[in-house]
């Protein structure tokens, strides 16, 4: 039995992250031993995708909250504290409730460890179980569940959602999910269920074809951005984005979000289509005033988030190559008149060199590559990887740690320039924590 919050976290983080053989059998057995709490959650939306999952969950949360619903969310990874992963109306689970939930599942985990030998529940299966148990005992109107990795074998994939969402498909986690877009798409499409409509963000034609084929087998339909629903960017000066949205006979003009980037317009439109689909299926009314409020109100820590104004310092968890491509679009659109200093730190399993080359396509960018303390058993990129990145271009330098990199950037910029700290979400979590503590 755990007595403290620290002990609860030690129990969770002390588990294996992956098993050699992907399967949902262990998760089903685990849930069955807990009384299948997930079956008591009647209203759920399931969100998968390479990038954009977290922001799409945040838009959905705020859309439902704007009309007065209570919303549970399950997201990963966390930015500041583990508790953020299980939240109600944006408020993380309390330390006491987390301890209570851990004590509920710990005896079941111990039993399965004995019964299954090496194949007891993983860390993420335990996270998922905690969430199901919590929302079963602390009911909300709707739970929005973010997939951890992939989809087909993800531990969240035992649910029966009302709507499934697949945000984007890109090259990430290739050792686990496959080395081509169709292979990765097939893993993400694993969340598609019989008769459950699927809303997709901006997908490549080969990825969308996988979604359509999987949906047809499951006798359901796909609603895809750029094919079935559409957005038109309406650029305006200042922070945020504005866009028009059309889907069938719905035509809404000048919707606003307080996040930067075309991809955030895509995420907002994908969330909006899932929101409307949910209301249609449940035969519930919705109001455009609430929709405008929900979209405008949405904030998502670590997604091009401002930490300071003069100079502008921002953080963004662009932790893979597809996210860097989107970052380049954002920088070209919003910051072409500014010098941009990018402090970049990623985990060892990412395509470091490719990410650097992508960022260098922006002519006014200077990159400082650096290291940070990788989380748990996951290593940050090696000094050799950093040196290789520096050798490639004179606009790339190297710093031993990110505070030194930040100091170097501050010494070189003027008040109207931009410093962007980006890469691993674990890295920007560390940076964010540092800035928040400095403000207090």
CSV table of C-alpha atoms in Angstrom, one decimal:
chain,number,residue,atom,x,y,z
A,1,UNK,CA,0.0,0.0,0.0
A,2,UNK,CA,1.3,3.5,-0.9
A,3,UNK,CA,1.0,6.2,1.7
A,4,UNK,CA,2.3,9.3,-0.1
A,5,UNK,CA,2.1,11.0,-3.5
A,6,UNK,CA,5.9,10.3,-4.0
A,7,UNK,CA,5.4,6.6,-3.4
A,8,UNK,CA,2.5,6.6,-5.9
A,9,UNK,CA,4.7,8.1,-8.6
A,10,UNK,CA,7.5,5.7,-7.8
A,11,UNK,CA,5.1,2.8,-8.3
A,12,UNK,CA,3.9,4.2,-11.6
A,13,UNK,CA,7.3,5.2,-13.0
A,14,UNK,CA,9.0,2.0,-11.8
A,15,UNK,CA,7.1,-0.1,-14.4
A,16,UNK,CA,8.4,-1.2,-17.8
A,17,UNK,CA,7.5,1.2,-20.6
A,18,UNK,CA,7.1,-1.5,-23.3
A,19,UNK,CA,6.8,-5.2,-23.8
A,20,UNK,CA,8.3,-7.2,-26.6
A,21,UNK,CA,5.0,-8.4,-27.9
A,22,UNK,CA,2.3,-5.8,-28.5
A,23,UNK,CA,-1.1,-7.0,-27.4
A,24,UNK,CA,-4.4,-5.8,-25.9
A,25,UNK,CA,-5.1,-9.1,-24.1
A,26,UNK,CA,-3.1,-8.1,-21.0
A,27,UNK,CA,-5.0,-4.7,-20.8
A,28,UNK,CA,-8.4,-6.4,-21.1
A,29,UNK,CA,-7.4,-8.9,-18.4
A,30,UNK,CA,-6.2,-6.0,-16.2
A,31,UNK,CA,-9.5,-4.1,-16.7
A,32,UNK,CA,-11.6,-7.2,-16.1
A,33,UNK,CA,-9.8,-7.7,-12.8
A,34,UNK,CA,-10.7,-4.1,-11.8
A,35,UNK,CA,-14.4,-4.6,-12.7
A,36,UNK,CA,-14.1,-3.1,-16.2
A,37,UNK,CA,-14.4,0.6,-15.1
A,38,UNK,CA,-14.1,1.7,-18.8
A,39,UNK,CA,-17.5,0.3,-19.5
A,40,UNK,CA,-19.1,2.7,-17.1
A,41,UNK,CA,-17.9,5.6,-19.2
A,42,UNK,CA,-20.6,6.0,-21.8
A,43,UNK,CA,-19.5,9.2,-23.6
A,44,UNK,CA,-16.0,9.1,-25.0
A,45,UNK,CA,-14.0,10.6,-27.9
A,46,UNK,CA,-10.8,8.8,-28.9
A,47,UNK,CA,-7.9,10.9,-30.3
A,48,UNK,CA,-4.9,9.4,-32.2
A,49,UNK,CA,-2.3,10.9,-34.5
A,50,UNK,CA,1.4,11.6,-34.9
A,51,UNK,CA,1.1,15.3,-34.0
A,52,UNK,CA,-1.7,17.6,-32.9
A,53,UNK,CA,-3.4,15.1,-30.5
A,54,UNK,CA,-2.9,17.3,-27.4
A,55,UNK,CA,-4.1,20.5,-29.0
A,56,UNK,CA,-7.1,18.7,-30.5
A,57,UNK,CA,-8.0,17.3,-27.1
A,58,UNK,CA,-7.7,20.8,-25.6
A,59,UNK,CA,-10.0,22.3,-28.3
A,60,UNK,CA,-12.5,19.5,-27.7
A,61,UNK,CA,-12.4,20.0,-24.0
A,62,UNK,CA,-13.0,23.8,-24.3
A,63,UNK,CA,-15.8,23.4,-26.9
A,64,UNK,CA,-17.7,21.1,-24.5
A,65,UNK,CA,-16.9,23.2,-21.4
A,66,UNK,CA,-18.2,26.3,-23.2
A,67,UNK,CA,-21.7,24.8,-23.4
A,68,UNK,CA,-21.6,23.8,-19.7
A,69,UNK,CA,-20.5,20.1,-19.9
A,70,UNK,CA,-18.0,18.6,-17.4
A,71,UNK,CA,-15.1,17.1,-19.4
A,72,UNK,CA,-12.5,14.5,-18.4
A,73,UNK,CA,-9.3,14.3,-20.3
A,74,UNK,CA,-6.5,11.8,-20.5
A,75,UNK,CA,-3.3,13.2,-22.2
A,76,UNK,CA,0.4,12.5,-22.4
A,77,UNK,CA,3.1,13.4,-21.7
A,78,UNK,CA,2.6,15.9,-18.9
A,79,UNK,CA,4.3,19.3,-19.0
A,80,UNK,CA,4.8,20.1,-15.3
A,81,UNK,CA,3.3,17.3,-13.1
A,82,UNK,CA,2.1,13.8,-13.7
A,83,UNK,CA,-1.4,14.7,-12.4
A,84,UNK,CA,-2.1,16.7,-15.6
A,85,UNK,CA,-2.6,13.5,-17.5
A,86,UNK,CA,-5.9,12.9,-15.8
A,87,UNK,CA,-7.9,16.1,-15.6
A,88,UNK,CA,-11.5,17.3,-15.1
A,89,UNK,CA,-12.3,20.6,-16.8
A,90,UNK,CA,-8.6,21.3,-17.1
A,91,UNK,CA,-7.9,20.7,-13.4
A,92,UNK,CA,-5.5,17.8,-12.7
A,93,UNK,CA,-6.4,14.9,-10.4
A,94,UNK,CA,-5.5,15.7,-6.8
A,95,UNK,CA,-2.5,14.1,-5.1
A,96,UNK,CA,-4.9,12.4,-2.6
A,97,UNK,CA,-7.1,11.0,-5.3
A,98,UNK,CA,-4.1,9.7,-7.2
A,99,UNK,CA,-2.8,7.9,-4.1
A,100,UNK,CA,-6.3,6.4,-3.6
A,101,UNK,CA,-6.5,5.2,-7.2
A,102,UNK,CA,-2.9,3.7,-7.0
A,103,UNK,CA,-3.9,1.8,-3.9
A,104,UNK,CA,-7.0,0.4,-5.7
A,105,UNK,CA,-5.0,-1.0,-8.6
A,106,UNK,CA,-1.7,-2.0,-6.9
A,107,UNK,CA,-3.0,-5.4,-5.6
A,108,UNK,CA,-4.4,-6.2,-9.0
A,109,UNK,CA,-1.0,-5.4,-10.6
A,110,UNK,CA,0.8,-7.5,-8.0
A,111,UNK,CA,-1.5,-10.5,-8.8
A,112,UNK,CA,-1.0,-10.1,-12.6
A,113,UNK,CA,2.7,-9.9,-12.1
A,114,UNK,CA,2.6,-13.3,-10.5
A,115,UNK,CA,0.2,-14.8,-13.0
A,116,UNK,CA,1.8,-13.3,-16.2
A,117,UNK,CA,5.5,-13.6,-15.0
A,118,UNK,CA,7.4,-11.1,-17.2
A,119,UNK,CA,4.3,-9.8,-18.9
A,120,UNK,CA,2.7,-7.8,-16.0
A,121,UNK,CA,1.1,-4.4,-16.8
A,122,UNK,CA,3.3,-1.6,-18.2
A,123,UNK,CA,3.6,1.9,-17.0
A,124,UNK,CA,1.2,3.3,-19.7
A,125,UNK,CA,-1.3,0.5,-19.0
A,126,UNK,CA,-1.3,1.5,-15.4
A,127,UNK,CA,-1.7,5.2,-16.3
A,128,UNK,CA,-4.7,4.2,-18.5
A,129,UNK,CA,-6.2,2.0,-15.7
A,130,UNK,CA,-5.9,4.9,-13.2
A,131,UNK,CA,-7.8,7.2,-15.6
A,132,UNK,CA,-10.6,4.6,-16.2
A,133,UNK,CA,-11.0,4.0,-12.4
A,134,UNK,CA,-10.9,7.7,-11.6
A,135,UNK,CA,-13.6,8.7,-14.1
A,136,UNK,CA,-15.7,5.7,-13.2
A,137,UNK,CA,-15.8,6.9,-9.6
A,138,UNK,CA,-15.8,10.6,-10.3
A,139,UNK,CA,-18.3,10.9,-13.2
A,140,UNK,CA,-18.1,13.5,-15.9
A,141,UNK,CA,-20.3,14.3,-18.9
A,142,UNK,CA,-17.7,13.2,-21.5
A,143,UNK,CA,-14.2,11.8,-21.4
A,144,UNK,CA,-11.7,12.7,-24.2
A,145,UNK,CA,-9.0,10.0,-24.4
A,146,UNK,CA,-5.7,10.6,-26.1
A,147,UNK,CA,-3.8,7.6,-27.5
A,148,UNK,CA,-0.3,7.1,-26.1
A,149,UNK,CA,1.4,5.5,-29.0
A,150,UNK,CA,0.1,4.2,-32.3
A,151,UNK,CA,-3.5,3.1,-31.9
A,152,UNK,CA,-4.0,-0.6,-32.7
A,153,UNK,CA,-2.2,-1.9,-29.6
A,154,UNK,CA,-2.4,1.2,-27.5
A,155,UNK,CA,-3.8,0.4,-24.0
A,156,UNK,CA,-6.6,3.0,-24.5
A,157,UNK,CA,-7.9,1.0,-27.5
A,158,UNK,CA,-10.3,-1.1,-25.4
A,159,UNK,CA,-12.9,1.6,-25.3
A,160,UNK,CA,-16.1,2.1,-27.3
A,161,UNK,CA,-16.1,5.8,-28.2
A,162,UNK,CA,-18.8,7.9,-29.8
A,163,UNK,CA,-16.4,9.5,-32.3
A,164,UNK,CA,-12.8,8.6,-33.2
A,165,UNK,CA,-10.3,11.2,-34.3
A,166,UNK,CA,-7.0,10.8,-36.2
A,167,UNK,CA,-5.2,14.2,-36.4
A,168,UNK,CA,-2.1,13.7,-38.6
A,169,UNK,CA,0.1,10.8,-39.8
A,170,UNK,CA,3.9,11.4,-40.0
A,171,UNK,CA,7.2,9.6,-39.6
A,172,UNK,CA,7.7,9.1,-35.9
A,173,UNK,CA,8.3,6.0,-33.6
A,174,UNK,CA,9.2,4.1,-36.8
A,175,UNK,CA,10.9,1.3,-34.9
A,176,UNK,CA,7.6,0.5,-33.3
A,177,UNK,CA,5.0,1.6,-35.8
A,178,UNK,CA,6.6,0.9,-39.2
A,179,UNK,CA,8.9,2.8,-41.6
A,180,UNK,CA,6.3,4.0,-44.2
A,181,UNK,CA,3.3,6.3,-44.0
A,182,UNK,CA,0.8,3.5,-44.9
A,183,UNK,CA,2.3,1.2,-42.2
A,184,UNK,CA,2.1,4.0,-39.5
A,185,UNK,CA,-1.4,4.9,-40.8
A,186,UNK,CA,-2.5,1.3,-40.4
A,187,UNK,CA,-1.4,1.4,-36.7
A,188,UNK,CA,-3.3,4.7,-36.1
A,189,UNK,CA,-6.4,3.3,-38.0
A,190,UNK,CA,-6.5,0.5,-35.4
A,191,UNK,CA,-8.7,2.8,-33.2
A,192,UNK,CA,-11.5,2.7,-35.9
A,193,UNK,CA,-14.5,0.8,-34.5
A,194,UNK,CA,-17.6,-0.7,-36.2
A,195,UNK,CA,-20.2,2.0,-36.8
A,196,UNK,CA,-18.1,4.8,-35.0
A,197,UNK,CA,-17.5,7.8,-37.3
A,198,UNK,CA,-13.9,8.9,-37.9
A,199,UNK,CA,-12.8,12.5,-38.2
A,200,UNK,CA,-9.4,13.0,-39.8
A,201,UNK,CA,-7.1,16.1,-39.9
A,202,UNK,CA,-4.8,16.9,-42.8
A,203,UNK,CA,-3.6,13.5,-44.1
A,204,UNK,CA,-1.6,12.6,-47.2
A,205,UNK,CA,-3.5,10.7,-49.9
A,206,UNK,CA,-1.9,7.3,-49.0
A,207,UNK,CA,-2.7,7.8,-45.3
A,208,UNK,CA,-6.3,8.8,-46.0
A,209,UNK,CA,-6.7,5.8,-48.3
A,210,UNK,CA,-5.8,3.5,-45.3
A,211,UNK,CA,-8.4,5.3,-43.2
A,212,UNK,CA,-11.1,5.0,-45.8
A,213,UNK,CA,-10.4,1.3,-46.3
A,214,UNK,CA,-10.4,0.6,-42.6
A,215,UNK,CA,-13.6,2.6,-42.1
A,216,UNK,CA,-15.3,0.7,-45.0
A,217,UNK,CA,-14.4,-2.6,-43.3
A,218,UNK,CA,-16.0,-1.3,-40.1
A,219,UNK,CA,-19.1,0.0,-41.9
A,220,UNK,CA,-18.5,3.6,-40.9
A,221,UNK,CA,-17.4,6.8,-42.7
A,222,UNK,CA,-14.4,9.2,-42.6
A,223,UNK,CA,-14.8,13.0,-42.4
A,224,UNK,CA,-11.5,14.4,-43.6
A,225,UNK,CA,-10.0,17.9,-43.6
A,226,UNK,CA,-9.6,19.3,-47.2
A,227,UNK,CA,-12.0,16.7,-48.6
A,228,UNK,CA,-15.2,16.9,-46.5
A,229,UNK,CA,-14.6,19.9,-44.3
A,230,UNK,CA,-12.5,22.9,-45.1
A,231,UNK,CA,-10.7,25.8,-43.6
A,232,UNK,CA,-9.5,29.1,-45.0
A,233,UNK,CA,-6.8,31.0,-43.1
A,234,UNK,CA,-7.7,34.7,-42.6
A,235,UNK,CA,-4.3,36.1,-41.5
A,236,UNK,CA,-4.3,39.1,-39.3
A,237,UNK,CA,-1.5,40.9,-37.3
A,238,UNK,CA,-1.0,40.0,-33.6
A,239,UNK,CA,-1.0,36.8,-31.7
A,240,UNK,CA,-3.4,33.9,-32.7
A,241,UNK,CA,-5.0,32.7,-35.9
A,242,UNK,CA,-8.4,33.5,-37.6
A,243,UNK,CA,-10.1,31.2,-40.1
A,244,UNK,CA,-13.3,30.4,-41.9
A,245,UNK,CA,-14.8,26.9,-41.6
A,246,UNK,CA,-17.2,25.0,-43.9
A,247,UNK,CA,-18.7,21.5,-43.8
A,248,UNK,CA,-21.8,20.6,-45.8
A,249,UNK,CA,-24.2,23.4,-45.0
A,250,UNK,CA,-22.2,24.7,-42.0
A,251,UNK,CA,-20.4,28.0,-42.9
A,252,UNK,CA,-18.8,29.8,-40.0
A,253,UNK,CA,-16.6,32.9,-40.6
A,254,UNK,CA,-13.8,34.5,-38.6
A,255,UNK,CA,-13.4,31.8,-36.0
A,256,UNK,CA,-10.4,32.7,-33.7
A,257,UNK,CA,-7.9,30.7,-31.8
A,258,UNK,CA,-5.3,32.0,-29.4
A,259,UNK,CA,-2.6,29.6,-30.6
A,260,UNK,CA,-0.2,30.2,-33.5
A,261,UNK,CA,0.3,28.1,-36.7
A,262,UNK,CA,-1.7,26.7,-39.6
A,263,UNK,CA,-1.6,23.3,-37.8
A,264,UNK,CA,-3.5,24.8,-34.9
A,265,UNK,CA,-6.2,25.9,-37.4
A,266,UNK,CA,-6.2,22.3,-38.7
A,267,UNK,CA,-6.5,21.0,-35.1
A,268,UNK,CA,-9.3,23.4,-34.2
A,269,UNK,CA,-11.3,22.4,-37.3
A,270,UNK,CA,-10.7,18.7,-36.7
A,271,UNK,CA,-11.9,19.1,-33.1
A,272,UNK,CA,-14.9,21.2,-34.2
A,273,UNK,CA,-15.9,18.5,-36.8
A,274,UNK,CA,-15.7,15.9,-34.1
A,275,UNK,CA,-17.7,18.1,-31.7
A,276,UNK,CA,-20.5,18.6,-34.3
A,277,UNK,CA,-20.4,14.9,-35.2
A,278,UNK,CA,-20.9,14.0,-31.5
A,279,UNK,CA,-23.8,16.4,-31.2
A,280,UNK,CA,-25.5,15.0,-34.3
A,281,UNK,CA,-25.1,11.4,-33.1
A,282,UNK,CA,-26.5,12.3,-29.7
A,283,UNK,CA,-29.2,14.6,-31.3
A,284,UNK,CA,-28.0,17.5,-29.1
A,285,UNK,CA,-28.2,21.1,-30.1
A,286,UNK,CA,-25.1,23.3,-30.3
A,287,UNK,CA,-24.6,27.0,-30.4
A,288,UNK,CA,-22.1,29.0,-32.6
A,289,UNK,CA,-21.6,31.5,-29.8
A,290,UNK,CA,-20.4,28.7,-27.5
A,291,UNK,CA,-18.2,27.4,-30.3
A,292,UNK,CA,-16.5,30.7,-30.8
A,293,UNK,CA,-16.0,31.0,-27.0
A,294,UNK,CA,-14.5,27.5,-26.7
A,295,UNK,CA,-12.1,27.9,-29.6
A,296,UNK,CA,-10.9,31.3,-28.5
A,297,UNK,CA,-10.4,30.2,-24.9
A,298,UNK,CA,-8.3,27.2,-25.7
A,299,UNK,CA,-4.7,27.2,-24.4
A,300,UNK,CA,-2.3,24.3,-24.5
A,301,UNK,CA,0.9,24.6,-22.5
A,302,UNK,CA,4.1,24.1,-24.5
A,303,UNK,CA,2.6,24.7,-27.9
A,304,UNK,CA,4.2,27.9,-29.1
A,305,UNK,CA,3.6,29.3,-25.6
A,306,UNK,CA,4.9,32.7,-24.7
A,307,UNK,CA,7.1,32.8,-21.6
A,308,UNK,CA,8.3,36.5,-22.0
A,309,UNK,CA,7.6,39.4,-24.3
A,310,UNK,CA,10.7,41.6,-24.8
A,311,UNK,CA,12.4,39.8,-26.2
A,312,UNK,CA,9.7,37.3,-27.2
A,313,UNK,CA,10.7,33.9,-25.7
A,314,UNK,CA,8.5,30.9,-26.6
A,315,UNK,CA,8.5,27.2,-26.1
A,316,UNK,CA,7.1,24.5,-28.4
A,317,UNK,CA,7.2,20.7,-28.2
A,318,UNK,CA,8.0,20.1,-31.8
A,319,UNK,CA,9.6,16.8,-31.1
A,320,UNK,CA,9.8,15.1,-34.5
A,321,UNK,CA,10.4,15.9,-38.1
A,322,UNK,CA,6.7,16.4,-39.2
A,323,UNK,CA,6.3,18.9,-36.4
A,324,UNK,CA,9.5,20.8,-37.5
A,325,UNK,CA,8.0,21.1,-41.0
A,326,UNK,CA,5.0,22.8,-39.5
A,327,UNK,CA,7.2,25.0,-37.3
A,328,UNK,CA,9.0,26.2,-40.5
A,329,UNK,CA,5.6,27.3,-41.9
A,330,UNK,CA,4.8,29.1,-38.7
A,331,UNK,CA,8.1,31.0,-38.5
A,332,UNK,CA,7.9,32.0,-42.2
A,333,UNK,CA,4.4,33.3,-41.8
A,334,UNK,CA,4.7,35.2,-38.4
A,335,UNK,CA,8.4,36.0,-37.9
A,336,UNK,CA,10.0,36.7,-41.3
A,337,UNK,CA,11.0,40.2,-40.2
A,338,UNK,CA,12.7,39.0,-37.0
A,339,UNK,CA,16.0,37.3,-36.1
A,340,UNK,CA,15.1,33.9,-34.7
A,341,UNK,CA,17.3,32.0,-32.2
A,342,UNK,CA,16.3,28.4,-31.8
A,343,UNK,CA,17.5,26.4,-28.8
A,344,UNK,CA,17.0,22.8,-29.8
A,345,UNK,CA,17.2,19.7,-27.6
A,346,UNK,CA,15.7,16.3,-28.4
A,347,UNK,CA,15.8,12.6,-27.3
A,348,UNK,CA,18.3,10.2,-28.8
A,349,UNK,CA,15.7,8.3,-30.9
A,350,UNK,CA,14.7,11.3,-33.0
A,351,UNK,CA,16.0,12.4,-36.4
A,352,UNK,CA,18.2,15.2,-35.1
A,353,UNK,CA,20.1,16.0,-38.3
A,354,UNK,CA,17.0,16.1,-40.4
A,355,UNK,CA,15.2,18.3,-37.9
A,356,UNK,CA,18.1,20.8,-38.0
A,357,UNK,CA,18.2,20.8,-41.8
A,358,UNK,CA,14.5,21.5,-41.9
A,359,UNK,CA,14.8,24.5,-39.5
A,360,UNK,CA,17.7,25.9,-41.6
A,361,UNK,CA,15.3,26.4,-44.5
A,362,UNK,CA,14.2,29.5,-42.7
A,363,UNK,CA,16.9,32.1,-43.7
A,364,UNK,CA,16.7,34.2,-40.5
A,365,UNK,CA,17.1,31.3,-38.1
A,366,UNK,CA,20.2,30.6,-35.9
A,367,UNK,CA,20.2,27.3,-34.1
A,368,UNK,CA,21.9,26.4,-30.8
A,369,UNK,CA,21.9,22.6,-30.3
A,370,UNK,CA,22.1,21.5,-26.7
A,371,UNK,CA,21.4,18.7,-24.2
A,372,UNK,CA,19.0,18.2,-21.3
A,373,UNK,CA,18.5,15.5,-18.8
A,374,UNK,CA,16.4,12.8,-20.6
A,375,UNK,CA,13.5,11.4,-18.6
A,376,UNK,CA,13.9,8.1,-16.7
A,377,UNK,CA,15.3,5.4,-19.1
A,378,UNK,CA,15.1,7.6,-22.2
A,379,UNK,CA,18.4,9.2,-23.3
A,380,UNK,CA,18.8,12.7,-24.7
A,381,UNK,CA,20.7,13.1,-28.0
A,382,UNK,CA,24.5,12.3,-27.7
A,383,UNK,CA,27.3,15.0,-27.9
A,384,UNK,CA,28.3,13.3,-31.2
A,385,UNK,CA,24.9,13.8,-32.7
A,386,UNK,CA,25.1,17.5,-31.6
A,387,UNK,CA,28.6,17.9,-33.2
A,388,UNK,CA,27.4,16.3,-36.4
A,389,UNK,CA,24.5,18.9,-36.6
A,390,UNK,CA,27.0,21.8,-35.9
A,391,UNK,CA,29.4,20.6,-38.6
A,392,UNK,CA,26.8,20.8,-41.2
A,393,UNK,CA,26.2,24.6,-41.1
A,394,UNK,CA,27.7,27.9,-39.9
A,395,UNK,CA,24.2,29.0,-38.5
A,396,UNK,CA,24.4,26.1,-36.0
A,397,UNK,CA,26.3,26.3,-32.8
A,398,UNK,CA,26.5,24.1,-29.7
A,399,UNK,CA,26.1,24.7,-26.0
A,400,UNK,CA,26.8,22.3,-23.2
A,401,UNK,CA,23.4,22.9,-21.6
A,402,UNK,CA,20.2,24.8,-22.3
A,403,UNK,CA,20.7,27.7,-19.8
A,404,UNK,CA,24.1,28.4,-21.5
A,405,UNK,CA,22.3,28.2,-24.9
A,406,UNK,CA,19.7,30.7,-23.7
A,407,UNK,CA,22.4,33.0,-22.4
A,408,UNK,CA,24.2,32.9,-25.7
A,409,UNK,CA,20.9,33.7,-27.6
A,410,UNK,CA,20.1,36.6,-25.2
A,411,UNK,CA,23.5,38.1,-25.9
A,412,UNK,CA,22.9,38.2,-29.6
A,413,UNK,CA,19.3,39.5,-30.0
A,414,UNK,CA,17.4,42.7,-29.9
A,415,UNK,CA,14.1,43.4,-28.1
A,416,UNK,CA,11.8,42.6,-31.1
A,417,UNK,CA,13.5,39.3,-32.0
A,418,UNK,CA,12.4,35.7,-31.1
A,419,UNK,CA,14.0,33.0,-28.9
A,420,UNK,CA,12.3,29.7,-29.4
A,421,UNK,CA,13.2,26.7,-27.2
A,422,UNK,CA,11.9,23.6,-28.9
A,423,UNK,CA,12.3,19.8,-29.3
A,424,UNK,CA,11.4,17.2,-26.7
A,425,UNK,CA,8.3,17.8,-24.6
A,426,UNK,CA,10.4,16.7,-21.6
A,427,UNK,CA,12.9,19.5,-22.4
A,428,UNK,CA,10.4,22.2,-22.7
A,429,UNK,CA,8.7,21.0,-19.5
A,430,UNK,CA,12.1,21.6,-17.8
A,431,UNK,CA,12.3,25.1,-19.4
A,432,UNK,CA,8.7,26.0,-18.5
A,433,UNK,CA,9.2,25.0,-14.9
A,434,UNK,CA,12.3,27.2,-14.7
A,435,UNK,CA,10.5,30.3,-16.1
A,436,UNK,CA,7.4,29.8,-13.9
A,437,UNK,CA,9.6,29.5,-10.8
A,438,UNK,CA,11.5,32.6,-11.8
A,439,UNK,CA,8.2,34.6,-12.1
A,440,UNK,CA,7.1,33.6,-8.6
